[in-house]
Amino acid sequence: MEFKSSYLQRVYDGLESRNAEQTEFLQAVREVLESLEPVVAANPDLEKWGIIERIVEPERVILFRVSWVDDQGKVQVNRGYRVQFNSAIGPYKGGLRLHPSVNLSVIKFLGFEQIFKNSLTTLPIGGGKGGSDFDPKGKSDMEIMRFCQAFMTELEKHIGADTDVPAGDIGVGGREIGFMYGQYKRLRNEFTGVLTGKGLTYGGSLVRTEATGYGLCYYTQEALKCLKNTDFSGKKVAVSGAGNVAIYAIEKVYQLGGTPVTCSDSTGWIYDPQGIDLELLKEVKEVKRQRLTEYAAARPSAEYHEKAAGEHGVWSVKCDIALPCATQNELDANDAKMLIENGVIAVCEGANMPSTPEAVEAFKKAGVLFGPAKAANAGGVATSALEMSQNSERLHWSFEEVDEKLQDIMKGIVHNSLDAAEKYGMKGDLVAGANIAGFEKVAEAMIAQGVAY
Ligand code: NDP
Ligand code: 2IT
């Protein structure tokens, strides 16, 4: 599809020719630029100040070797990444992903999305992302520790509490953040808030563990109220993933009166018509780090389905609300068709870019409430920013205090998105609204700070 604006077309064509192989990155950029058509048309300063060509280019890309020693004493080498995308409104902020599929395209798409997500939180954080193609599966605690230490030995040179503050993402939770924090402190001899998602004994914030999943449900609840005049109570909810985001989304769905009936991991998926057994899921995934086959073995009411190539079985289950919480492009046009035929009323994204553009288009056409990732999953990074505030003032807030702030932020994102969409003639469009509201603040800050020459 062509852009209406020749400026947007020129910037996108240039980006595409320079990064032809970075398909995930181009997918994320295209979606944002499409939403910006009316903004660019109404504001000639954006072209004058080169805002679009600057915002799609990372300020800095750091690519490094991570060598570490496995339990057999053998040297292993992985690739490490940190993309410092935009610092117009605050220090670079965003997670670290450890997964064999990590490459520059994946980290750039995540870093680009993070710019607008972080802006939507209303807190002062810029956009960044990092990670490695290291595969944590099957590694011992000691191997994870040695990898995290080797990774931080290089990353340490580029980050800092006022420069760039990483956190978790796929494959990085409390255990990994602890190992990385220990290594940073050893190397620098300073105790600062350089990472978020830290343990509660050494500067972590209450609610950070739950924040992305809880925030997703607060966002969905508010959007359901505003656009569909309903809520979670009595609703059947399909969730994908079985990691940090999925688990705490499931927990909050129950608290809000819904019934989560599915979850999935990289090898299969569960349909549990009586509702997912949350304690069992936590035991299998958080404590024992096992596969969902162990969940099925302990739960007679659950059906386990092995993952089939090209299929995402969770979306074939009849549900009212779908919350994709695993990974990018895990919900395609065919999945969207099944969900729509089964009467889904809302799809809100816990993962980053889980729906393909064709799936998003199908939801839009069918009048399904669609909450895009950069808005719906912003609760994690918002609570990270609250952790940074607590670290700066060397204070510790209560669970209730942080949770209340999180709820306010998620509701605010729904309203700011709806207002921005309406301002540009796209009433009710949460995708365009999130992209525009996130963009406007960053663009204004970039214009105010000038161009170096
Ligand atoms: P976790 O590592 O805790 O969990 C990821 C889950 O998704 C696991 O169940 C994993 O399966 C499954 N999964 C990962 N990759 C694939 C794949 N290629 N195919 C199928 N399943 C897969 O990560 P999080 O829960 O933290 O992250 C999930 C999503 O949420 C990601 O898109 C992340 O970017 C996003 N996100 C995370 C935030 C956070 O604060 N953690 C904040 C905002 C967004 P298995 O158990 O087999 O590994
Ligand atoms: O995608 C995300 O927003 C995250 N993985 C959380 C980032 C953070 O800095 O808390």
Short mmCIF file of C-alpha atoms and ligand atoms in Angstrom, two decimals:
data_model
loop_
_atom_site.label_atom_id
_atom_site.label_comp_id
_atom_site.label_asym_id
_atom_site.label_seq_id
_atom_site.Cartn_x
_atom_site.Cartn_y
_atom_site.Cartn_z
CA MET A 1 0.00 0.00 0.00
CA GLU A 2 1.21 3.46 -0.95
CA PHE A 3 1.33 6.32 1.53
CA LYS A 4 -0.76 9.40 0.74
CA SER A 5 2.02 11.69 1.94
CA SER A 6 5.03 11.88 -0.42
CA TYR A 7 7.18 12.66 2.64
CA LEU A 8 6.16 9.43 4.41
CA GLN A 9 6.57 7.46 1.18
CA ARG A 10 10.09 8.83 0.64
CA VAL A 11 11.18 8.07 4.20
CA TYR A 12 9.69 4.57 4.14
CA ASP A 13 11.20 3.73 0.72
CA GLY A 14 14.63 4.84 1.92
CA LEU A 15 14.31 2.81 5.10
CA GLU A 16 13.17 -0.25 3.16
CA SER A 17 16.05 -0.09 0.73
CA ARG A 18 18.59 0.28 3.56
CA ASN A 19 17.06 -2.51 5.70
CA ALA A 20 15.42 -4.81 3.17
CA GLU A 21 16.00 -7.95 5.25
CA GLN A 22 14.62 -6.47 8.51
CA THR A 23 11.04 -7.61 8.02
CA GLU A 24 9.81 -7.24 11.62
CA PHE A 25 11.32 -3.76 11.88
CA LEU A 26 9.72 -2.63 8.60
CA GLN A 27 6.36 -4.09 9.71
CA ALA A 28 6.45 -2.07 12.94
CA VAL A 29 7.50 1.16 11.19
CA ARG A 30 4.88 0.87 8.45
CA GLU A 31 2.06 0.54 10.97
CA VAL A 32 3.12 3.67 12.84
CA LEU A 33 3.69 5.74 9.68
CA GLU A 34 0.27 4.77 8.31
CA SER A 35 -1.33 6.23 11.44
CA LEU A 36 0.69 9.42 11.08
CA GLU A 37 -0.74 10.45 7.67
CA PRO A 38 -3.15 13.09 9.08
CA VAL A 39 -0.55 14.32 11.59
CA VAL A 40 2.07 14.87 8.89
CA ALA A 41 -0.53 16.57 6.69
CA ALA A 42 -1.50 18.97 9.49
CA ASN A 43 2.02 19.79 10.70
CA PRO A 44 4.63 20.94 8.14
CA ASP A 45 7.20 21.34 10.94
CA LEU A 46 7.60 17.56 11.01
CA GLU A 47 9.13 17.54 7.53
CA LYS A 48 11.03 20.78 8.10
CA TRP A 49 12.76 19.28 11.15
CA GLY A 50 13.23 15.84 9.56
CA ILE A 51 11.33 14.19 12.38
CA ILE A 52 10.17 11.07 10.52
CA GLU A 53 13.57 10.22 9.00
CA ARG A 54 15.19 10.79 12.41
CA ILE A 55 12.65 8.80 14.44
CA VAL A 56 13.03 5.65 12.28
CA GLU A 57 16.83 5.63 12.68
CA PRO A 58 18.24 4.44 16.04
CA GLU A 59 20.48 6.95 17.81
CA ARG A 60 22.96 4.13 18.45
CA VAL A 61 23.23 0.38 17.75
CA ILE A 62 25.62 -1.67 19.87
CA LEU A 63 26.44 -5.16 18.62
CA PHE A 64 28.86 -7.28 20.61
CA ARG A 65 30.35 -10.71 21.16
CA VAL A 66 29.34 -12.59 24.30
CA SER A 67 31.70 -15.45 25.07
CA TRP A 68 31.05 -17.67 28.06
CA VAL A 69 31.98 -21.12 29.35
CA ASP A 70 29.38 -23.91 29.64
CA ASP A 71 29.19 -26.63 32.31
CA GLN A 72 31.44 -28.90 30.23
CA GLY A 73 34.13 -26.23 30.17
CA LYS A 74 33.51 -25.53 26.48
CA VAL A 75 33.64 -21.96 25.15
CA GLN A 76 30.35 -20.72 23.69
CA VAL A 77 29.81 -17.55 21.67
CA ASN A 78 26.59 -15.57 21.24
CA ARG A 79 25.71 -12.21 19.78
CA GLY A 80 24.63 -9.38 22.09
CA TYR A 81 22.59 -6.32 21.07
CA ARG A 82 21.50 -3.01 22.55
CA VAL A 83 19.62 -0.58 20.32
CA GLN A 84 19.40 2.90 21.87
CA PHE A 85 16.59 4.18 19.71
CA ASN A 86 15.43 7.52 21.05
CA SER A 87 16.32 9.64 24.08
CA ALA A 88 14.20 12.73 23.37
CA ILE A 89 11.99 12.37 26.46
CA GLY A 90 14.20 10.41 28.87
CA PRO A 91 16.98 7.82 29.25
CA TYR A 92 16.71 4.85 26.89
CA LYS A 93 14.43 2.26 28.51
CA GLY A 94 13.35 -1.19 27.43
CA GLY A 95 13.80 -4.88 27.99
CA LEU A 96 16.40 -7.50 27.13
CA ARG A 97 15.29 -10.61 25.24
CA LEU A 98 17.15 -13.93 25.34
CA HIS A 99 15.81 -16.20 22.61
CA PRO A 100 17.43 -18.01 19.63
CA SER A 101 15.24 -15.99 17.22
CA VAL A 102 16.79 -12.67 18.32
CA ASN A 103 18.44 -10.71 15.51
CA LEU A 104 18.86 -7.03 14.62
CA SER A 105 15.43 -6.81 12.96
CA VAL A 106 13.68 -8.14 16.07
CA ILE A 107 15.56 -5.85 18.45
CA LYS A 108 14.98 -2.82 16.19
CA PHE A 109 11.24 -3.49 15.92
CA LEU A 110 11.01 -3.82 19.69
CA GLY A 111 13.10 -0.68 20.26
CA PHE A 112 11.04 1.32 17.78
CA GLU A 113 7.74 0.28 19.41
CA GLN A 114 9.20 1.09 22.80
CA ILE A 115 9.64 4.79 21.89
CA PHE A 116 5.89 5.32 21.52
CA LYS A 117 4.89 2.93 24.31
CA ASN A 118 7.13 4.71 26.78
CA SER A 119 5.79 8.07 25.69
CA LEU A 120 2.22 6.82 26.23
CA THR A 121 2.99 6.01 29.87
CA THR A 122 3.39 9.82 30.39
CA LEU A 123 6.62 9.07 32.34
CA PRO A 124 10.06 10.40 31.31
CA ILE A 125 11.58 7.39 29.49
CA GLY A 126 13.11 7.11 26.02
CA GLY A 127 13.09 3.97 23.88
CA GLY A 128 15.60 1.10 23.70
CA LYS A 129 15.81 -2.67 23.52
CA GLY A 130 18.45 -5.36 23.64
CA GLY A 131 19.13 -9.03 24.02
CA SER A 132 20.94 -12.00 22.58
CA ASP A 133 20.39 -15.09 20.45
CA PHE A 134 21.38 -17.14 23.54
CA ASP A 135 18.85 -19.94 24.21
CA PRO A 136 18.15 -20.29 27.96
CA LYS A 137 16.27 -23.59 27.45
CA GLY A 138 18.00 -26.54 29.07
CA LYS A 139 20.77 -24.41 30.60
CA SER A 140 21.75 -24.86 34.25
CA ASP A 141 21.51 -21.99 36.76
CA MET A 142 25.30 -21.68 36.63
CA GLU A 143 25.31 -21.46 32.83
CA ILE A 144 22.60 -18.77 32.96
CA MET A 145 24.71 -16.91 35.53
CA ARG A 146 27.90 -17.09 33.49
CA PHE A 147 26.08 -15.96 30.35
CA CYS A 148 24.42 -13.02 32.16
CA GLN A 149 27.76 -11.96 33.63
CA ALA A 150 29.51 -12.14 30.25
CA PHE A 151 26.65 -10.19 28.64
CA MET A 152 26.80 -7.47 31.30
CA THR A 153 30.59 -7.23 31.12
CA GLU A 154 30.16 -5.53 27.73
CA LEU A 155 26.71 -3.94 28.23
CA GLU A 156 27.95 -2.15 31.36
CA LYS A 157 30.00 0.23 29.22
CA HIS A 158 26.89 1.58 27.52
CA ILE A 159 24.20 1.85 30.22
CA GLY A 160 23.58 3.76 33.45
CA ALA A 161 20.73 4.96 35.66
CA ASP A 162 20.56 8.28 33.75
CA THR A 163 21.61 6.89 30.36
CA ASP A 164 19.93 3.58 29.57
CA VAL A 165 17.99 1.32 31.94
CA PRO A 166 17.33 -2.24 30.66
CA ALA A 167 14.81 -4.71 32.13
CA GLY A 168 13.30 -8.11 31.32
CA ASP A 169 11.53 -9.49 28.25
CA ILE A 170 11.29 -13.03 26.82
CA GLY A 171 13.80 -15.25 28.64
CA VAL A 172 14.76 -12.54 31.13
CA GLY A 173 13.00 -12.51 34.52
CA GLY A 174 14.03 -11.99 38.13
CA ARG A 175 16.80 -14.61 38.07
CA GLU A 176 18.58 -13.09 35.06
CA ILE A 177 18.14 -9.48 36.24
CA GLY A 178 19.71 -10.50 39.58
CA PHE A 179 22.79 -12.01 37.89
CA MET A 180 23.17 -8.99 35.62
CA TYR A 181 22.73 -6.50 38.45
CA GLY A 182 25.35 -8.28 40.55
CA GLN A 183 27.83 -8.09 37.71
CA TYR A 184 27.13 -4.39 37.03
CA LYS A 185 27.69 -3.59 40.71
CA ARG A 186 30.91 -5.62 40.80
CA LEU A 187 32.30 -3.81 37.77
CA ARG A 188 31.22 -0.27 38.71
CA ASN A 189 31.27 -0.42 42.51
CA GLU A 190 28.01 1.51 42.61
CA PHE A 191 24.48 0.68 43.71
CA THR A 192 22.15 2.48 41.30
CA GLY A 193 18.85 1.85 39.55
CA VAL A 194 20.52 0.73 36.31
CA LEU A 195 18.13 -2.17 35.75
CA THR A 196 14.45 -2.60 36.60
CA GLY A 197 12.63 -5.76 37.54
CA LYS A 198 15.10 -6.17 40.39
CA GLY A 199 14.36 -8.39 43.40
CA LEU A 200 12.49 -6.80 46.30
CA THR A 201 15.52 -7.14 48.60
CA TYR A 202 17.78 -4.97 46.41
CA GLY A 203 15.76 -2.10 44.99
CA GLY A 204 12.94 -3.77 43.08
CA SER A 205 9.39 -2.41 43.09
CA LEU A 206 6.29 -4.19 44.28
CA VAL A 207 3.89 -4.93 41.37
CA ARG A 208 6.68 -5.00 38.71
CA THR A 209 6.35 -8.79 38.38
CA GLU A 210 2.60 -8.56 37.87
CA ALA A 211 2.58 -5.23 36.03
CA THR A 212 2.40 -6.16 32.34
CA GLY A 213 -0.37 -8.74 32.76
CA TYR A 214 -2.30 -6.67 35.28
CA GLY A 215 -1.88 -3.53 33.18
CA LEU A 216 -3.13 -5.38 30.09
CA CYS A 217 -6.34 -6.25 31.94
CA TYR A 218 -6.78 -2.71 33.34
CA TYR A 219 -6.40 -1.36 29.80
CA THR A 220 -8.83 -3.93 28.37
CA GLN A 221 -11.36 -3.27 31.14
CA GLU A 222 -11.32 0.48 30.49
CA ALA A 223 -11.51 0.06 26.70
CA LEU A 224 -14.41 -2.41 27.07
CA LYS A 225 -16.22 0.13 29.25
CA CYS A 226 -15.65 3.03 26.84
CA LEU A 227 -16.25 1.26 23.52
CA LYS A 228 -18.45 -1.78 24.25
CA ASN A 229 -20.21 -0.81 27.44
CA THR A 230 -19.25 -4.07 29.11
CA ASP A 231 -16.49 -5.64 31.27
CA PHE A 232 -14.69 -8.92 32.02
CA SER A 233 -17.37 -10.44 34.20
CA GLY A 234 -18.73 -13.70 32.83
CA LYS A 235 -16.44 -13.56 29.79
CA LYS A 236 -14.41 -16.47 28.42
CA VAL A 237 -10.85 -15.38 27.72
CA ALA A 238 -8.28 -17.04 25.43
CA VAL A 239 -4.70 -16.30 26.47
CA SER A 240 -1.53 -17.36 24.63
CA GLY A 241 1.88 -17.75 26.27
CA ALA A 242 2.65 -19.13 29.70
CA GLY A 243 5.35 -16.71 30.81
CA ASN A 244 5.41 -13.57 32.91
CA VAL A 245 2.82 -11.61 30.93
CA ALA A 246 0.38 -14.50 30.38
CA ILE A 247 0.46 -15.70 34.01
CA TYR A 248 -0.39 -12.33 35.53
CA ALA A 249 -2.96 -11.56 32.83
CA ILE A 250 -4.67 -14.84 33.81
CA GLU A 251 -4.50 -13.88 37.50
CA LYS A 252 -6.12 -10.48 36.87
CA VAL A 253 -8.78 -11.89 34.50
CA TYR A 254 -9.97 -14.07 37.39
CA GLN A 255 -9.96 -11.08 39.78
CA LEU A 256 -12.09 -9.12 37.29
CA GLY A 257 -14.65 -11.92 37.00
CA GLY A 258 -13.62 -13.58 33.70
CA THR A 259 -12.54 -17.16 33.00
CA PRO A 260 -9.23 -17.75 31.20
CA VAL A 261 -9.49 -21.05 29.35
CA THR A 262 -6.24 -21.36 27.38
CA CYS A 263 -2.48 -20.84 27.55
CA SER A 264 0.45 -21.97 25.41
CA ASP A 265 4.21 -22.36 25.28
CA SER A 266 6.70 -22.89 22.51
CA THR A 267 5.82 -26.56 22.18
CA GLY A 268 2.06 -26.78 22.69
CA TRP A 269 -1.17 -25.34 24.06
CA ILE A 270 -3.76 -26.05 26.73
CA TYR A 271 -7.55 -25.83 26.62
CA ASP A 272 -8.97 -26.06 30.11
CA PRO A 273 -12.76 -25.48 29.91
CA GLN A 274 -13.06 -25.24 33.71
CA GLY A 275 -10.58 -22.37 33.72
CA ILE A 276 -6.78 -22.42 33.92
CA ASP A 277 -5.50 -23.62 37.31
CA LEU A 278 -3.33 -20.59 38.13
CA GLU A 279 -1.40 -22.08 41.04
CA LEU A 280 -0.54 -25.16 38.98
CA LEU A 281 0.55 -23.00 36.04
CA LYS A 282 2.83 -20.94 38.30
CA GLU A 283 4.30 -24.10 39.81
CA VAL A 284 5.01 -25.64 36.38
CA LYS A 285 6.32 -22.51 34.65
CA GLU A 286 7.74 -20.18 37.33
CA VAL A 287 9.07 -22.65 39.88
CA LYS A 288 9.95 -25.80 37.94
CA ARG A 289 10.48 -24.21 34.47
CA GLN A 290 8.79 -27.21 32.82
CA ARG A 291 6.69 -27.68 29.69
CA LEU A 292 2.88 -27.44 29.63
CA THR A 293 2.71 -31.23 29.25
CA GLU A 294 3.40 -31.28 33.02
CA TYR A 295 0.38 -29.01 33.57
CA ALA A 296 -1.81 -31.36 31.52
CA ALA A 297 -0.50 -34.41 33.37
CA ALA A 298 -1.57 -32.90 36.71
CA ARG A 299 -4.95 -31.54 35.54
CA PRO A 300 -7.53 -34.05 34.24
CA SER A 301 -9.88 -31.34 32.89
CA ALA A 302 -7.19 -29.94 30.55
CA GLU A 303 -6.65 -30.85 26.91
CA TYR A 304 -3.04 -30.61 25.68
CA HIS A 305 -2.34 -30.05 21.99
CA GLU A 306 1.13 -30.35 20.53
CA LYS A 307 2.05 -27.29 18.45
CA ALA A 308 1.63 -27.89 14.69
CA ALA A 309 3.73 -25.98 12.15
CA GLY A 310 2.06 -22.73 11.03
CA GLU A 311 -0.85 -23.16 13.46
CA HIS A 312 -1.74 -21.23 16.59
CA GLY A 313 -4.35 -23.50 18.14
CA VAL A 314 -5.33 -21.27 21.05
CA TRP A 315 -7.20 -18.99 18.65
CA SER A 316 -9.50 -21.81 17.50
CA VAL A 317 -11.19 -21.92 20.91
CA LYS A 318 -14.52 -20.11 21.32
CA CYS A 319 -13.97 -17.02 23.48
CA ASP A 320 -15.25 -13.48 24.10
CA ILE A 321 -11.86 -11.85 24.63
CA ALA A 322 -8.41 -12.81 23.28
CA LEU A 323 -5.16 -11.74 24.94
CA PRO A 324 -2.09 -12.77 22.89
CA CYS A 325 0.83 -12.82 25.38
CA ALA A 326 3.60 -14.92 23.76
CA THR A 327 5.48 -13.39 20.83
CA GLN A 328 5.39 -11.44 17.53
CA ASN A 329 3.17 -12.54 14.64
CA GLU A 330 1.51 -15.34 16.62
CA LEU A 331 -1.99 -14.35 15.46
CA ASP A 332 -2.48 -14.20 11.67
CA ALA A 333 -5.37 -13.58 9.25
CA ASN A 334 -6.60 -17.16 9.55
CA ASP A 335 -6.58 -16.96 13.36
CA ALA A 336 -8.43 -13.62 13.22
CA LYS A 337 -11.07 -15.22 10.99
CA MET A 338 -11.61 -18.05 13.49
CA LEU A 339 -11.85 -15.64 16.42
CA ILE A 340 -14.34 -13.40 14.58
CA GLU A 341 -16.48 -16.38 13.53
CA ASN A 342 -16.48 -17.50 17.16
CA GLY A 343 -17.83 -14.12 18.26
CA VAL A 344 -14.78 -12.46 19.86
CA ILE A 345 -15.55 -8.88 20.98
CA ALA A 346 -12.10 -7.70 22.02
CA VAL A 347 -8.45 -8.52 21.28
CA CYS A 348 -5.81 -6.75 23.36
CA GLU A 349 -2.10 -7.41 22.90
CA GLY A 350 0.06 -8.40 25.88
CA ALA A 351 2.96 -9.47 23.66
CA ASN A 352 4.75 -7.06 21.31
CA MET A 353 3.25 -7.06 17.79
CA PRO A 354 1.56 -10.49 18.17
CA SER A 355 -1.04 -9.75 15.46
CA THR A 356 -0.06 -9.58 11.79
CA PRO A 357 -1.22 -6.47 9.84
CA GLU A 358 -3.80 -8.63 8.02
CA ALA A 359 -5.23 -9.81 11.36
CA VAL A 360 -5.47 -6.23 12.65
CA GLU A 361 -7.27 -5.20 9.46
CA ALA A 362 -9.75 -8.09 9.85
CA PHE A 363 -10.54 -7.09 13.46
CA LYS A 364 -11.07 -3.49 12.39
CA LYS A 365 -13.46 -4.49 9.59
CA ALA A 366 -15.42 -6.77 11.93
CA GLY A 367 -15.80 -4.07 14.60
CA VAL A 368 -13.75 -6.01 17.16
CA LEU A 369 -12.23 -3.82 19.88
CA PHE A 370 -8.49 -4.00 19.17
CA GLY A 371 -5.97 -2.76 21.76
CA PRO A 372 -2.47 -2.54 20.23
CA ALA A 373 0.62 -3.72 22.11
CA LYS A 374 2.30 -0.37 22.61
CA ALA A 375 -0.74 0.80 24.56
CA ALA A 376 -2.11 -2.40 26.08
CA ASN A 377 1.18 -3.82 27.40
CA ALA A 378 2.69 -0.52 28.57
CA GLY A 379 2.01 -1.40 32.22
CA GLY A 380 5.29 -3.29 32.51
CA VAL A 381 7.53 -0.44 31.46
CA ALA A 382 5.35 2.09 33.31
CA THR A 383 5.97 0.19 36.53
CA SER A 384 9.66 0.01 35.62
CA ALA A 385 9.62 3.81 35.51
CA LEU A 386 7.96 3.80 38.94
CA GLU A 387 10.80 1.53 40.12
CA MET A 388 13.28 4.13 38.79
CA SER A 389 11.47 6.86 40.74
CA GLN A 390 11.64 4.84 43.95
CA ASN A 391 15.35 4.12 43.39
CA SER A 392 16.05 7.82 42.82
CA GLU A 393 14.34 8.88 46.01
CA ARG A 394 15.62 5.79 47.89
CA LEU A 395 12.12 4.97 49.07
CA HIS A 396 9.85 1.97 48.76
CA TRP A 397 6.17 2.34 47.92
CA SER A 398 3.43 -0.10 49.04
CA PHE A 399 1.76 -2.60 46.69
CA GLU A 400 -1.47 -0.61 46.79
CA GLU A 401 0.28 2.64 45.97
CA VAL A 402 2.06 1.23 42.90
CA ASP A 403 -1.03 -0.70 41.75
CA GLU A 404 -3.16 2.42 41.96
CA LYS A 405 -0.65 4.39 39.88
CA LEU A 406 -0.58 1.54 37.34
CA GLN A 407 -4.38 1.55 37.05
CA ASP A 408 -4.43 5.32 36.52
CA ILE A 409 -1.72 5.09 33.86
CA MET A 410 -3.53 2.33 31.92
CA LYS A 411 -6.86 4.15 32.02
CA GLY A 412 -5.08 7.33 30.94
CA ILE A 413 -3.60 5.52 27.92
CA VAL A 414 -7.07 4.45 26.76
CA HIS A 415 -8.40 8.01 27.08
CA ASN A 416 -5.37 9.70 25.52
CA SER A 417 -5.53 7.27 22.59
CA LEU A 418 -9.25 7.85 22.07
CA ASP A 419 -8.77 11.64 22.26
CA ALA A 420 -5.90 11.61 19.74
CA ALA A 421 -7.87 9.39 17.34
CA GLU A 422 -10.89 11.66 17.55
CA LYS A 423 -8.79 14.80 17.03
CA TYR A 424 -7.65 13.40 13.66
CA GLY A 425 -11.06 12.08 12.56
CA MET A 426 -10.58 8.42 13.49
CA LYS A 427 -12.98 8.12 16.40
CA GLY A 428 -12.68 4.87 18.36
CA ASP A 429 -9.48 3.75 16.59
CA LEU A 430 -7.15 2.65 19.42
CA VAL A 431 -4.32 1.80 16.99
CA ALA A 432 -4.13 5.22 15.31
CA GLY A 433 -4.79 6.91 18.65
CA ALA A 434 -1.90 5.16 20.42
CA ASN A 435 0.51 5.80 17.56
CA ILE A 436 -0.43 9.47 17.35
CA ALA A 437 -0.52 10.19 21.09
CA GLY A 438 2.82 8.41 21.59
CA PHE A 439 4.40 10.17 18.62
CA GLU A 440 3.28 13.73 19.31
CA LYS A 441 5.12 14.08 22.61
CA VAL A 442 8.38 12.64 21.24
CA ALA A 443 8.18 14.78 18.09
CA GLU A 444 7.61 17.93 20.10
CA ALA A 445 10.62 17.16 22.31
CA MET A 446 12.81 16.43 19.28
CA ILE A 447 11.84 19.70 17.61
CA ALA A 448 12.46 21.63 20.85
CA GLN A 449 15.95 20.10 21.19
CA GLY A 450 17.07 21.03 17.66
CA VAL A 451 19.37 19.28 15.23
CA ALA A 452 23.15 19.25 15.72
CA TYR A 453 25.15 20.60 12.76
P1 NDP B 1 8.51 -15.09 29.08
O1 NDP B 1 9.84 -15.53 28.62
O2 NDP B 1 8.20 -15.01 30.51
O3 NDP B 1 7.37 -15.96 28.39
C1 NDP B 1 7.25 -16.08 27.02
C2 NDP B 1 6.18 -17.11 26.72
O4 NDP B 1 5.92 -17.15 25.33
C3 NDP B 1 6.61 -18.51 27.11
O5 NDP B 1 5.48 -19.24 27.49
C4 NDP B 1 7.22 -19.05 25.83
O6 NDP B 1 7.20 -20.44 25.76
C5 NDP B 1 6.32 -18.43 24.81
N1 NDP B 1 7.07 -18.17 23.56
C6 NDP B 1 8.18 -17.44 23.41
N2 NDP B 1 8.60 -17.46 22.15
C7 NDP B 1 7.75 -18.21 21.50
C8 NDP B 1 7.65 -18.61 20.17
N3 NDP B 1 8.54 -18.22 19.24
N4 NDP B 1 6.60 -19.39 19.83
C9 NDP B 1 5.69 -19.77 20.77
N5 NDP B 1 5.75 -19.44 22.05
C10 NDP B 1 6.74 -18.67 22.41
O7 NDP B 1 8.31 -13.67 28.39
P2 NDP B 1 7.25 -12.52 28.74
O8 NDP B 1 5.99 -13.11 29.26
O9 NDP B 1 7.95 -11.50 29.52
O10 NDP B 1 7.00 -11.90 27.30
C11 NDP B 1 5.92 -12.30 26.46
C12 NDP B 1 5.63 -11.19 25.45
O11 NDP B 1 5.27 -10.01 26.18
C13 NDP B 1 6.80 -10.79 24.56
O12 NDP B 1 6.28 -10.39 23.30
C14 NDP B 1 7.37 -9.57 25.28
O13 NDP B 1 8.07 -8.73 24.40
C15 NDP B 1 6.09 -8.92 25.77
N6 NDP B 1 6.21 -7.98 26.87
C16 NDP B 1 6.82 -8.32 28.05
C17 NDP B 1 6.89 -7.40 29.08
C18 NDP B 1 7.48 -7.74 30.40
O14 NDP B 1 7.44 -6.89 31.29
N7 NDP B 1 8.01 -8.93 30.60
C19 NDP B 1 6.36 -6.04 28.93
C20 NDP B 1 5.68 -5.81 27.69
C21 NDP B 1 5.63 -6.75 26.71
P3 NDP B 1 8.22 -21.35 26.62
O15 NDP B 1 7.61 -21.38 28.02
O16 NDP B 1 8.22 -22.66 25.95
O17 NDP B 1 9.52 -20.64 26.60
O1 2IT B 2 8.32 -4.67 26.03
C1 2IT B 2 8.41 -4.10 27.14
O2 2IT B 2 7.82 -3.05 27.37
C2 2IT B 2 9.21 -4.74 28.19
N1 2IT B 2 9.75 -5.81 27.95
C3 2IT B 2 9.40 -4.06 29.50
C4 2IT B 2 10.50 -3.02 29.43
C5 2IT B 2 10.89 -2.38 30.72
O3 2IT B 2 11.85 -1.59 30.66
O4 2IT B 2 10.30 -2.63 31.76
#
